[in-house]
mmCIF file of C-alpha atoms in Angstrom:
data_model
loop_
_atom_site.group_PDB
_atom_site.id
_atom_site.type_symbol
_atom_site.label_atom_id
_atom_site.label_comp_id
_atom_site.label_asym_id
_atom_site.label_seq_id
_atom_site.Cartn_x
_atom_site.Cartn_y
_atom_site.Cartn_z
ATOM 1 C CA GLY A 1 6.973 14.200 -12.451
ATOM 2 C CA GLN A 2 4.972 12.803 -9.603
ATOM 3 C CA SER A 3 3.968 15.182 -6.835
ATOM 4 C CA LEU A 4 1.286 15.117 -4.176
ATOM 5 C CA GLU A 5 0.488 17.964 -1.807
ATOM 6 C CA GLN A 6 -1.274 17.876 1.550
ATOM 7 C CA PRO A 7 -1.719 20.437 4.329
ATOM 8 C CA SER A 8 0.953 19.877 6.954
ATOM 9 C CA GLU A 9 -1.351 20.173 9.973
ATOM 10 C CA VAL A 10 -5.060 20.168 10.779
ATOM 11 C CA THR A 11 -6.686 20.667 14.174
ATOM 12 C CA ALA A 12 -10.273 19.839 15.118
ATOM 13 C CA VAL A 13 -12.318 19.076 18.220
ATOM 14 C CA GLU A 14 -13.750 15.775 19.307
ATOM 15 C CA GLY A 15 -17.036 14.964 17.569
ATOM 16 C CA ALA A 16 -16.384 17.293 14.657
ATOM 17 C CA ILE A 17 -15.923 16.533 10.953
ATOM 18 C CA VAL A 18 -12.613 17.219 9.236
ATOM 19 C CA GLN A 19 -11.521 17.050 5.594
ATOM 20 C CA ILE A 20 -7.914 16.429 4.582
ATOM 21 C CA ASN A 21 -7.153 17.364 0.983
ATOM 22 C CA CYS A 22 -4.653 15.831 -1.409
ATOM 23 C CA THR A 23 -3.824 17.579 -4.659
ATOM 24 C CA TYR A 24 -1.556 16.090 -7.256
ATOM 25 C CA GLN A 25 0.374 16.856 -10.424
ATOM 26 C CA THR A 26 0.527 13.435 -11.942
ATOM 27 C CA SER A 27 -1.537 11.241 -14.226
ATOM 28 C CA GLY A 28 -1.931 7.669 -15.345
ATOM 29 C CA PHE A 29 -2.266 6.271 -11.847
ATOM 30 C CA TYR A 30 -4.591 3.418 -10.977
ATOM 31 C CA GLY A 31 -5.966 4.730 -7.718
ATOM 32 C CA LEU A 32 -5.668 7.014 -4.703
ATOM 33 C CA SER A 33 -5.218 5.501 -1.247
ATOM 34 C CA TRP A 34 -5.251 6.896 2.284
ATOM 35 C CA TYR A 35 -3.184 5.614 5.195
ATOM 36 C CA GLN A 36 -3.142 6.473 8.895
ATOM 37 C CA GLN A 37 0.030 6.475 10.950
ATOM 38 C CA HIS A 38 0.203 6.995 14.701
ATOM 39 C CA ASP A 39 3.442 8.330 16.161
ATOM 40 C CA GLY A 40 6.120 5.670 16.057
ATOM 41 C CA GLY A 41 3.834 3.186 14.362
ATOM 42 C CA ALA A 42 3.325 1.660 10.956
ATOM 43 C CA PRO A 43 0.916 3.101 8.386
ATOM 44 C CA THR A 44 -2.410 1.299 8.109
ATOM 45 C CA PHE A 45 -4.756 1.344 5.153
ATOM 46 C CA LEU A 46 -7.955 3.400 5.421
ATOM 47 C CA SER A 47 -9.567 3.842 2.014
ATOM 48 C CA TYR A 48 -9.055 3.538 -1.743
ATOM 49 C CA ASN A 49 -10.559 5.246 -4.792
ATOM 50 C CA ALA A 50 -10.039 3.735 -8.216
ATOM 51 C CA LEU A 51 -12.863 5.722 -9.772
ATOM 52 C CA ASP A 52 -14.096 9.271 -9.277
ATOM 53 C CA GLY A 53 -16.583 9.687 -6.492
ATOM 54 C CA LEU A 54 -17.061 8.920 -2.850
ATOM 55 C CA GLU A 55 -16.097 5.735 -1.009
ATOM 56 C CA GLU A 56 -17.490 5.308 2.493
ATOM 57 C CA THR A 57 -16.006 3.070 5.178
ATOM 58 C CA GLY A 58 -17.576 3.647 8.557
ATOM 59 C CA ARG A 59 -16.554 7.052 9.944
ATOM 60 C CA PHE A 60 -14.069 7.537 7.104
ATOM 61 C CA SER A 61 -14.901 8.509 3.532
ATOM 62 C CA SER A 62 -12.621 9.272 0.628
ATOM 63 C CA PHE A 63 -13.255 11.163 -2.578
ATOM 64 C CA LEU A 64 -11.431 11.391 -5.888
ATOM 65 C CA SER A 65 -11.861 13.765 -8.833
ATOM 66 C CA ARG A 66 -9.376 13.059 -11.608
ATOM 67 C CA SER A 67 -10.629 15.997 -13.679
ATOM 68 C CA ASP A 68 -9.826 18.360 -10.786
ATOM 69 C CA SER A 69 -6.624 16.524 -9.794
ATOM 70 C CA TYR A 70 -7.560 16.185 -6.168
ATOM 71 C CA GLY A 71 -8.954 13.926 -3.549
ATOM 72 C CA TYR A 72 -9.833 14.148 0.111
ATOM 73 C CA LEU A 73 -10.301 12.083 3.221
ATOM 74 C CA LEU A 74 -13.302 12.912 5.383
ATOM 75 C CA LEU A 75 -13.311 11.903 9.014
ATOM 76 C CA GLN A 76 -16.601 12.142 10.882
ATOM 77 C CA GLU A 77 -17.417 11.980 14.590
ATOM 78 C CA LEU A 78 -13.793 12.627 15.449
ATOM 79 C CA GLN A 79 -12.335 10.752 18.393
ATOM 80 C CA MET A 80 -9.154 11.404 20.342
ATOM 81 C CA LYS A 81 -7.655 8.226 18.898
ATOM 82 C CA ASP A 82 -7.904 9.766 15.406
ATOM 83 C CA SER A 83 -4.959 12.026 16.273
ATOM 84 C CA ALA A 84 -2.352 10.767 13.830
ATOM 85 C CA SER A 85 -0.715 11.515 10.495
ATOM 86 C CA TYR A 86 -2.656 10.816 7.329
ATOM 87 C CA PHE A 87 -1.024 10.122 3.970
ATOM 88 C CA CYS A 88 -2.491 10.018 0.497
ATOM 89 C CA ALA A 89 -0.780 7.812 -2.072
ATOM 90 C CA VAL A 90 -1.189 7.083 -5.761
ATOM 91 C CA ASN A 91 -0.255 3.753 -7.291
ATOM 92 C CA TYR A 92 1.003 2.985 -10.760
ATOM 93 C CA GLY A 93 0.492 -0.750 -10.710
ATOM 94 C CA GLN A 94 2.972 -1.869 -8.083
ATOM 95 C CA ASN A 95 4.763 1.470 -7.679
ATOM 96 C CA PHE A 96 3.414 3.776 -4.985
ATOM 97 C CA VAL A 97 4.049 7.487 -4.438
ATOM 98 C CA PHE A 98 3.092 8.953 -1.059
ATOM 99 C CA GLY A 99 2.196 12.503 -0.135
ATOM 100 C CA PRO A 100 4.057 14.356 2.653
ATOM 101 C CA GLY A 101 1.318 13.645 5.198
ATOM 102 C CA THR A 102 -1.085 15.711 7.297
ATOM 103 C CA ARG A 103 -0.831 15.703 11.053
ATOM 104 C CA LEU A 104 -4.296 15.724 12.618
ATOM 105 C CA SER A 105 -4.682 16.840 16.204
ATOM 106 C CA VAL A 106 -8.023 16.168 17.865
ATOM 107 C CA LEU A 107 -8.736 18.367 20.873
ATOM 108 C CA PRO A 108 -11.158 17.532 23.691
ATOM 109 C CA ASP B 1 -1.553 -14.669 12.399
ATOM 110 C CA GLY B 2 -0.490 -13.378 9.012
ATOM 111 C CA GLY B 3 1.595 -10.280 8.762
ATOM 112 C CA ILE B 4 4.910 -8.617 8.089
ATOM 113 C CA THR B 5 7.785 -8.912 10.510
ATOM 114 C CA GLN B 6 10.677 -6.479 10.514
ATOM 115 C CA SER B 7 13.791 -6.922 12.592
ATOM 116 C CA PRO B 8 15.512 -5.551 14.452
ATOM 117 C CA LYS B 9 13.313 -2.805 15.873
ATOM 118 C CA TYR B 10 16.368 -0.619 16.579
ATOM 119 C CA LEU B 11 19.711 -0.757 14.806
ATOM 120 C CA PHE B 12 22.908 1.201 15.196
ATOM 121 C CA ARG B 13 25.459 1.555 12.443
ATOM 122 C CA LYS B 14 29.076 2.506 12.738
ATOM 123 C CA GLU B 15 30.628 4.690 10.076
ATOM 124 C CA GLY B 16 31.740 2.643 7.082
ATOM 125 C CA GLN B 17 29.666 -0.356 8.078
ATOM 126 C CA ASN B 18 27.032 -2.164 6.033
ATOM 127 C CA VAL B 19 23.907 -3.235 7.897
ATOM 128 C CA THR B 20 21.003 -5.426 6.815
ATOM 129 C CA LEU B 21 17.371 -4.961 7.785
ATOM 130 C CA SER B 22 15.156 -8.002 7.711
ATOM 131 C CA CYS B 23 11.608 -8.159 6.321
ATOM 132 C CA GLU B 24 9.537 -11.353 6.249
ATOM 133 C CA GLN B 25 5.887 -11.770 5.262
ATOM 134 C CA ASN B 26 3.538 -14.738 5.477
ATOM 135 C CA LEU B 27 0.672 -13.139 3.586
ATOM 136 C CA ASN B 28 1.588 -14.856 0.314
ATOM 137 C CA HIS B 29 1.917 -11.448 -1.317
ATOM 138 C CA ASP B 30 3.760 -11.073 -4.591
ATOM 139 C CA ALA B 31 4.970 -7.500 -4.178
ATOM 140 C CA MET B 32 7.237 -6.159 -1.448
ATOM 141 C CA TYR B 33 8.563 -2.646 -0.793
ATOM 142 C CA TRP B 34 11.068 -0.689 1.258
ATOM 143 C CA TYR B 35 10.422 2.888 2.318
ATOM 144 C CA ARG B 36 12.428 5.434 4.213
ATOM 145 C CA GLN B 37 10.702 7.927 6.499
ATOM 146 C CA ASP B 38 12.483 10.920 8.001
ATOM 147 C CA PRO B 39 10.994 12.765 11.015
ATOM 148 C CA GLY B 40 7.827 14.627 10.084
ATOM 149 C CA GLN B 41 8.082 13.524 6.474
ATOM 150 C CA GLY B 42 6.268 11.204 4.107
ATOM 151 C CA LEU B 43 7.392 7.818 2.850
ATOM 152 C CA ARG B 44 9.986 7.629 0.105
ATOM 153 C CA LEU B 45 10.347 4.472 -1.947
ATOM 154 C CA ILE B 46 13.785 2.841 -1.895
ATOM 155 C CA TYR B 47 13.194 -0.423 -3.766
ATOM 156 C CA TYR B 48 10.309 -2.650 -4.691
ATOM 157 C CA SER B 49 9.937 -6.178 -5.989
ATOM 158 C CA GLN B 50 7.012 -7.638 -7.869
ATOM 159 C CA ILE B 51 8.248 -11.235 -8.063
ATOM 160 C CA VAL B 52 11.074 -13.415 -6.800
ATOM 161 C CA ASN B 53 14.509 -12.628 -8.235
ATOM 162 C CA ASP B 54 13.350 -9.293 -9.616
ATOM 163 C CA PHE B 55 13.371 -5.807 -8.113
ATOM 164 C CA GLN B 56 13.291 -2.178 -9.223
ATOM 165 C CA LYS B 57 14.844 0.988 -7.874
ATOM 166 C CA GLY B 58 12.612 3.562 -6.295
ATOM 167 C CA ASP B 59 13.238 7.264 -5.910
ATOM 168 C CA ILE B 60 16.130 7.017 -3.422
ATOM 169 C CA ALA B 61 17.909 3.736 -4.161
ATOM 170 C CA GLU B 62 21.458 5.105 -3.999
ATOM 171 C CA GLY B 63 23.391 3.643 -1.087
ATOM 172 C CA TYR B 64 20.969 0.744 -0.627
ATOM 173 C CA SER B 65 20.742 -2.790 -1.995
ATOM 174 C CA VAL B 66 18.113 -5.540 -1.829
ATOM 175 C CA SER B 67 17.584 -9.172 -2.764
ATOM 176 C CA ARG B 68 14.469 -11.247 -3.339
ATOM 177 C CA GLU B 69 15.513 -14.903 -3.272
ATOM 178 C CA LYS B 70 12.307 -16.059 -1.631
ATOM 179 C CA LYS B 71 8.738 -14.793 -1.928
ATOM 180 C CA GLU B 72 8.538 -14.314 1.833
ATOM 181 C CA SER B 73 11.730 -12.329 2.318
ATOM 182 C CA PHE B 74 13.001 -8.964 1.093
ATOM 183 C CA PRO B 75 16.075 -7.840 3.077
ATOM 184 C CA LEU B 76 17.468 -4.329 2.714
ATOM 185 C CA THR B 77 21.168 -3.568 3.075
ATOM 186 C CA VAL B 78 22.191 -0.049 3.968
ATOM 187 C CA THR B 79 25.684 0.295 2.594
ATOM 188 C CA SER B 80 28.511 2.571 3.660
ATOM 189 C CA ALA B 81 27.761 4.600 0.527
ATOM 190 C CA GLN B 82 24.591 5.882 2.200
ATOM 191 C CA LYS B 83 25.994 8.895 4.034
ATOM 192 C CA ASN B 84 22.845 9.861 5.899
ATOM 193 C CA PRO B 85 21.166 6.604 6.889
ATOM 194 C CA THR B 86 19.477 7.720 10.108
ATOM 195 C CA ALA B 87 15.749 7.200 9.516
ATOM 196 C CA PHE B 88 12.739 4.982 10.121
ATOM 197 C CA TYR B 89 12.631 2.142 7.574
ATOM 198 C CA LEU B 90 9.334 0.531 6.682
ATOM 199 C CA CYS B 91 8.767 -2.666 4.749
ATOM 200 C CA ALA B 92 5.436 -3.343 3.060
ATOM 201 C CA SER B 93 3.782 -5.938 0.875
ATOM 202 C CA SER B 94 0.766 -6.052 -1.398
ATOM 203 C CA LYS B 95 -1.196 -8.730 -3.224
ATOM 204 C CA SER B 96 -2.334 -7.211 -6.486
ATOM 205 C CA ARG B 97 -0.212 -7.392 -9.570
ATOM 206 C CA GLY B 98 -0.653 -4.428 -11.850
ATOM 207 C CA THR B 99 -4.406 -4.521 -12.072
ATOM 208 C CA LEU B 100 -7.088 -1.963 -11.456
ATOM 209 C CA ALA B 101 -8.177 -3.814 -8.348
ATOM 210 C CA LYS B 102 -7.770 -2.266 -4.923
ATOM 211 C CA ASN B 103 -4.074 -2.431 -4.137
ATOM 212 C CA ILE B 104 -3.553 -2.265 -0.377
ATOM 213 C CA GLN B 105 -0.138 -2.118 1.208
ATOM 214 C CA TYR B 106 0.435 -3.835 4.537
ATOM 215 C CA PHE B 107 3.297 -2.478 6.596
ATOM 216 C CA GLY B 108 5.659 -3.940 9.149
ATOM 217 C CA ALA B 109 6.362 -2.191 12.452
ATOM 218 C CA GLY B 110 9.538 -0.618 11.130
ATOM 219 C CA THR B 111 13.230 -0.455 11.995
ATOM 220 C CA ARG B 112 14.835 2.676 13.431
ATOM 221 C CA LEU B 113 18.380 3.032 12.188
ATOM 222 C CA SER B 114 20.815 5.393 13.852
ATOM 223 C CA VAL B 115 24.452 6.167 13.196
ATOM 224 C CA LEU B 116 26.943 5.919 16.063
#
């Protein structure tokens, strides 16, 4: 079956670096994506890994290791506005499977 | 501006009633999706459509129905068979068609459905 796991909550202080992990028990997917969702809002795309390795987009980076069945999202120079839920997702062509999400709280 | 429009923002359903949630996109995307999100939970796929007049069931399709008569529109009907419909419903679209290229989903603002 398809299953992704994420920590339910992470807390960090402003200016810090935080890593949100995503482990999975699935295979044959095209890529791993990360989405941010603020309370009451719509998810927005952050980063995508089709191949193993690190993808960097500004303060956000994402990593994928298919051999280890995990990926992570790295957020640097945390800001208060980064407080949100973060979801990993794998896609099989046009079919997407999302993880349960990690709620990040950034403290002053 | 291009984007995805969902309406209404809030919807109330009476017991035994069917209700339809609207989703329109002007991004010229081929694929469209419906997700259900319960409080504090992830997104669960209800239905998706890769092209006009074709759609596939997701993980929780029971009690829901869709149509895709136009590329821009993908309405979701929550039928009376769905006994626990209270949730946040999100519509999304994406451009890629089964390739290894980056496949980004763009989401609408969502519809909150509650049962009276």
